[in-house]
Short mmCIF file of C-alpha atoms in Angstrom, two decimals:
data_model
loop_
_atom_site.label_atom_id
_atom_site.label_comp_id
_atom_site.label_asym_id
_atom_site.label_seq_id
_atom_site.Cartn_x
_atom_site.Cartn_y
_atom_site.Cartn_z
CA MET A 1 60.25 127.16 111.60
CA ASN A 2 64.31 125.93 112.66
CA PRO A 3 66.10 126.58 109.27
CA ASN A 4 68.12 123.52 110.32
CA VAL A 5 64.81 121.25 110.24
CA ILE A 6 64.56 120.00 106.23
CA VAL A 7 61.18 120.52 104.76
CA PHE A 8 59.99 117.56 102.56
CA GLN A 9 57.63 118.40 99.93
CA PRO A 10 55.64 115.03 99.26
CA GLN A 11 53.50 116.60 96.44
CA ILE A 12 57.05 116.09 94.13
CA ALA A 13 58.11 112.75 96.10
CA ARG A 14 55.18 111.10 94.70
CA GLN A 15 55.81 111.48 91.22
CA LYS A 16 59.78 109.90 91.48
CA PRO A 17 60.47 106.66 89.98
CA GLU A 18 61.34 103.66 92.25
CA THR A 19 62.97 100.72 91.15
CA ILE A 20 64.26 99.01 94.49
CA VAL A 21 60.96 97.25 95.23
CA HIS A 22 59.34 97.30 91.60
CA ARG A 23 62.44 96.10 89.94
CA ASP A 24 60.71 95.82 86.75
CA HIS A 25 60.07 99.39 86.53
CA SER A 26 61.98 101.26 84.23
CA CYS A 27 65.30 102.90 85.16
CA PRO A 28 65.80 106.73 84.26
CA PHE A 29 69.22 106.81 84.88
CA CYS A 30 69.25 104.10 82.11
CA ASP A 31 68.13 106.02 79.66
CA VAL A 32 70.86 108.48 79.12
CA ALA A 33 69.87 110.06 75.78
CA ASN A 34 66.60 112.02 77.46
CA LEU A 35 68.60 112.80 80.72
CA GLU A 36 68.19 116.74 81.48
CA LYS A 37 70.36 119.50 83.03
CA ILE A 38 73.58 117.69 82.77
CA ILE A 39 76.26 119.68 84.67
CA GLN A 40 79.33 117.38 83.90
CA GLN A 41 80.12 114.07 82.63
CA GLU A 42 83.05 111.53 81.99
CA ALA A 43 83.36 108.67 80.61
CA ASP A 44 79.38 106.81 81.83
CA ARG A 45 79.73 109.39 84.93
CA ILE A 46 77.12 112.00 84.83
CA TRP A 47 76.75 114.67 86.92
CA LEU A 48 73.17 116.55 86.84
CA VAL A 49 70.37 118.27 88.33
CA ASN A 50 67.99 116.26 90.35
CA LYS A 51 64.56 116.32 88.35
CA TYR A 52 62.46 115.64 91.69
CA ARG A 53 63.84 118.03 94.10
CA THR A 54 61.80 117.07 97.15
CA LEU A 55 63.51 119.20 100.15
CA ALA A 56 62.64 122.70 100.14
CA LYS A 57 65.60 125.32 100.16
CA THR A 58 67.84 122.91 98.48
CA TRP A 59 69.86 122.36 95.20
CA GLN A 60 69.70 118.45 94.50
CA THR A 61 72.07 117.10 92.41
CA VAL A 62 72.83 113.37 91.44
CA ILE A 63 75.68 111.50 90.33
CA ILE A 64 75.57 108.53 88.22
CA GLU A 65 78.27 106.43 89.27
CA THR A 66 78.05 104.10 85.97
CA ALA A 67 75.96 102.73 82.90
CA VAL A 68 75.60 99.59 84.31
CA HIS A 69 72.39 99.50 86.29
CA GLU A 70 73.41 96.87 89.10
CA GLY A 71 76.74 98.03 89.58
CA ASP A 72 77.67 99.03 93.07
CA ILE A 73 81.35 100.36 94.99
CA SER A 74 81.39 96.44 95.89
CA THR A 75 81.56 95.19 92.41
CA TYR A 76 83.97 97.86 90.46
CA SER A 77 87.57 97.29 89.72
CA HIS A 78 89.67 99.41 91.44
CA GLU A 79 90.58 101.66 88.81
CA GLN A 80 86.80 102.00 88.18
CA ASN A 81 86.05 102.62 91.88
CA ARG A 82 88.66 105.15 92.12
CA ALA A 83 87.51 107.32 88.92
CA ILE A 84 83.98 107.51 90.56
CA LEU A 85 85.33 108.81 93.77
CA LYS A 86 87.56 111.19 92.75
CA PHE A 87 84.57 112.56 90.17
CA ALA A 88 82.18 112.47 92.75
CA LEU A 89 84.57 114.52 95.47
CA ASN A 90 85.21 117.40 92.50
CA ALA A 91 81.91 117.71 92.18
CA TRP A 92 81.18 118.04 95.94
CA GLN A 93 84.23 120.59 96.31
CA GLN A 94 82.96 122.42 93.45
CA THR A 95 79.18 122.90 95.05
CA GLN A 96 81.00 123.92 98.22
CA ALA A 97 83.37 126.11 96.26
CA SER A 98 80.31 128.03 94.66
CA GLY A 99 79.23 129.84 97.75
CA LYS A 100 75.89 129.29 97.06
CA TYR A 101 75.05 127.51 100.29
CA ARG A 102 75.08 127.14 103.82
CA SER A 103 76.04 123.33 104.04
CA THR A 104 76.60 120.84 101.31
CA ALA A 105 76.47 117.04 101.43
CA LEU A 106 77.24 114.37 99.78
CA TYR A 107 76.59 110.85 100.11
CA LYS A 108 74.74 107.37 99.06
CA ASN A 109 71.62 105.28 99.50
CA TYR A 110 72.25 101.46 98.94
CA GLY A 111 69.35 98.94 99.40
CA PRO A 112 66.27 98.46 100.52
CA LEU A 113 66.57 99.79 103.88
CA SER A 114 69.12 102.44 103.05
CA GLY A 115 65.73 105.34 102.18
CA GLY A 116 66.78 105.24 98.28
CA SER A 117 64.27 104.69 95.60
CA LEU A 118 66.21 103.79 92.57
CA SER A 119 68.55 100.92 92.32
CA HIS A 120 70.81 102.26 89.51
CA PRO A 121 74.04 103.25 91.35
CA HIS A 122 74.17 106.51 92.29
CA LEU A 123 75.27 109.15 94.50
CA GLN A 124 73.53 112.83 95.47
CA ILE A 125 75.00 116.52 96.03
CA VAL A 126 72.11 118.84 98.13
CA GLY A 127 73.16 122.47 98.53
CA PHE A 128 71.58 123.47 101.63
CA GLU A 129 70.54 127.25 101.38
CA GLU A 130 69.57 127.84 104.86
CA ALA A 131 70.25 124.38 106.95
CA ASP A 132 73.57 123.69 108.30
CA ILE A 133 73.30 119.61 107.60
CA TYR A 134 76.21 119.20 110.23
CA GLN A 135 74.96 120.96 113.15
CA GLN A 136 74.49 118.13 115.28
CA ILE A 137 77.53 115.94 114.12
CA LYS A 138 80.37 115.97 116.64
CA PRO A 139 84.17 115.29 116.44
CA GLU A 140 83.76 112.35 118.52
CA ASN A 141 81.15 110.66 116.35
CA PHE A 142 84.55 110.01 113.75
CA GLN A 143 86.58 108.58 116.37
CA GLY A 144 86.68 105.03 117.90
CA MET A 145 88.65 101.65 117.80
CA LYS A 146 91.69 101.46 114.66
CA VAL A 147 91.57 98.90 112.18
CA VAL A 148 94.71 100.98 110.27
CA ALA A 149 95.78 104.52 110.83
CA ASP A 150 98.97 106.00 109.07
CA ASP A 151 99.45 109.76 108.02
CA ARG A 152 97.70 108.98 104.92
CA VAL A 153 94.36 106.97 105.75
CA GLU A 154 92.80 105.81 109.08
CA LEU A 155 89.89 103.44 109.28
CA ASN A 156 88.17 103.19 112.66
CA LEU A 157 85.13 101.59 114.05
CA ALA A 158 83.26 104.22 115.85
CA THR A 159 82.80 103.94 119.68
CA GLU A 160 80.59 107.19 119.67
CA PRO A 161 78.26 106.92 116.70
CA ILE A 162 75.21 108.85 115.21
CA MET A 163 73.02 106.33 114.99
CA GLY A 164 74.99 102.81 115.94
CA PHE A 165 75.40 100.26 116.16
CA VAL A 166 78.37 99.62 113.61
CA GLU A 167 79.60 102.58 111.61
CA PHE A 168 82.83 102.58 109.93
CA ASN A 169 84.94 106.06 109.81
CA LEU A 170 87.88 106.30 106.84
CA ILE A 171 89.91 109.64 107.33
CA LEU A 172 91.59 111.11 103.90
CA ARG A 173 94.32 112.67 105.99
CA ASP A 174 96.61 113.33 102.51
CA ILE A 175 94.55 114.71 99.65
CA ASN A 176 97.07 113.17 97.74
CA GLN A 177 96.15 109.55 98.45
CA ILE A 178 92.47 109.38 97.52
CA ASP A 179 93.46 105.85 95.40
CA GLU A 180 93.84 104.40 99.14
CA PHE A 181 91.22 105.99 100.52
CA ALA A 182 88.89 104.56 97.67
CA ASP A 183 89.97 101.03 97.93
CA TYR A 184 90.06 100.86 101.82
CA LEU A 185 85.87 102.24 101.08
CA GLN A 186 85.46 99.87 98.79
CA LEU A 187 87.40 96.96 101.17
CA VAL A 188 84.82 98.31 103.57
CA ILE A 189 81.65 97.57 101.51
CA GLN A 190 82.53 94.73 100.54
CA TYR A 191 83.19 93.34 103.70
CA LEU A 192 79.49 94.49 105.11
CA LEU A 193 77.83 92.74 102.41
CA GLY A 194 79.54 89.82 102.34
CA ASP A 195 80.76 88.74 105.86
CA TYR A 196 78.90 91.54 108.42
CA PHE A 197 76.28 90.05 110.10
CA ASN A 198 76.52 86.76 108.36
CA GLY A 199 76.28 88.08 105.14
CA ARG A 200 72.57 89.42 106.10
CA CYS A 201 73.02 92.74 105.70
CA ASN A 202 71.75 94.55 102.19
CA SER A 203 71.58 98.28 102.29
CA TYR A 204 73.93 100.57 103.41
CA ASN A 205 74.26 104.67 103.74
CA LEU A 206 77.71 106.38 102.76
CA PHE A 207 78.17 109.69 104.17
CA PHE A 208 81.02 112.20 103.29
CA TYR A 209 81.98 114.94 105.48
CA PRO A 210 84.69 117.96 104.90
CA ALA A 211 86.98 118.42 107.70
CA PRO A 212 90.62 120.87 108.80
CA GLN A 213 93.27 120.89 106.70
CA GLN A 214 91.79 119.12 103.22
CA GLN A 215 91.26 115.84 105.02
CA ILE A 216 87.79 114.18 104.05
CA ILE A 217 85.80 111.65 106.06
CA ALA A 218 83.71 108.74 104.70
CA LYS A 219 81.45 107.39 107.12
CA VAL A 220 79.90 103.84 105.92
CA VAL A 221 76.30 103.05 107.86
CA PRO A 222 74.94 99.61 107.59
CA ARG A 223 71.49 99.84 107.47
CA PHE A 224 68.58 97.78 109.29
CA ILE A 225 65.49 98.66 111.23
CA ALA A 226 66.26 102.05 112.98
CA SER A 227 66.32 101.05 116.25
CA PRO A 228 63.12 102.13 118.79
CA TYR A 229 65.95 104.17 121.24
CA PHE A 230 67.43 106.13 118.56
CA VAL A 231 63.85 106.94 116.83
CA GLY A 232 62.36 108.16 119.81
CA TYR A 233 65.08 109.64 122.10
CA LYS A 234 68.03 110.11 119.52
CA ALA A 235 69.83 107.89 121.61
CA SER A 236 72.55 105.57 119.72
CA GLN A 237 73.79 102.37 120.71
CA VAL A 238 77.12 100.75 120.07
CA ASN A 239 78.23 97.09 120.14
CA ASP A 240 80.61 95.93 122.97
CA TYR A 241 83.98 96.10 122.75
CA GLN A 242 84.50 92.42 122.57
CA ARG A 243 82.86 92.67 119.15
CA LEU A 244 83.94 96.00 117.69
CA ALA A 245 87.59 94.15 118.39
CA GLU A 246 86.13 91.12 116.31
CA ILE A 247 85.12 93.38 112.98
CA SER A 248 88.44 95.00 113.55
CA GLN A 249 90.76 92.34 113.45
CA GLU A 250 88.62 90.80 110.83
CA LEU A 251 88.71 94.00 108.71
CA ALA A 252 92.23 94.18 109.07
CA ALA A 253 92.75 90.59 107.92
CA LYS A 254 90.82 91.46 104.67
CA ALA A 255 92.94 94.46 104.18
CA GLN A 256 95.80 92.55 104.59
CA GLN A 257 95.08 90.33 101.28
CA LYS A 258 93.33 92.23 99.53
CA LEU A 259 94.80 95.64 99.16
CA PRO A 260 97.98 96.56 97.58
CA GLN A 261 100.97 98.31 99.73
CA TYR A 262 100.84 101.64 99.95
CA LYS A 263 103.60 104.11 100.21
#
């Protein structure tokens, strides 16, 4: 079998708890006293080994973002969001630096269409022993119509998205400007859940990618039912330039209103 084909183990997945659809089910991440295999803890942020490791030949871990069950990037204070992002990036970089894995992924599922199973806010770090998780990713997937761009941070709307229709690329150019990076990430997600598509978007995925010269890229993908062109043909779609320009202008205006002036 091709090592880049990730093997899913349904016999383990059947045991997993679920609280996105069944919101009355108990949440394992709220039961902090009984968490096992904790790797690192900072305030109420916890990095631990995933109890339900559904992917073969991987090391799967979870970062519990907060003790608050209904939290999200969109609702955190600037300070809390920055702290969570720094904690997660540090854990991801530790995993990369271990040298144990061919590739490592840091990502987040949010909402009923995201592919997640637990509503308690968390990110995931996966170390792949054989698979190159970035094999099909191209530099062009991170290029697009610029919303803001300077020597610290770039925010753009992908013109060659991985799946489509709108993908928000946030590029950290200066590793010392993580606070600004975190603030722009929060702004994008607030826009996505509150303004985009007339407020009808309730799910997203957040992916992080390593880039040259210590740069980091985050991609935020609003989630709806996947396009049949992508499902059947791996063909992505992108909104026309008029709509991309409208979104770019809306985001730029919100950044001007809500974010501090960075130096």
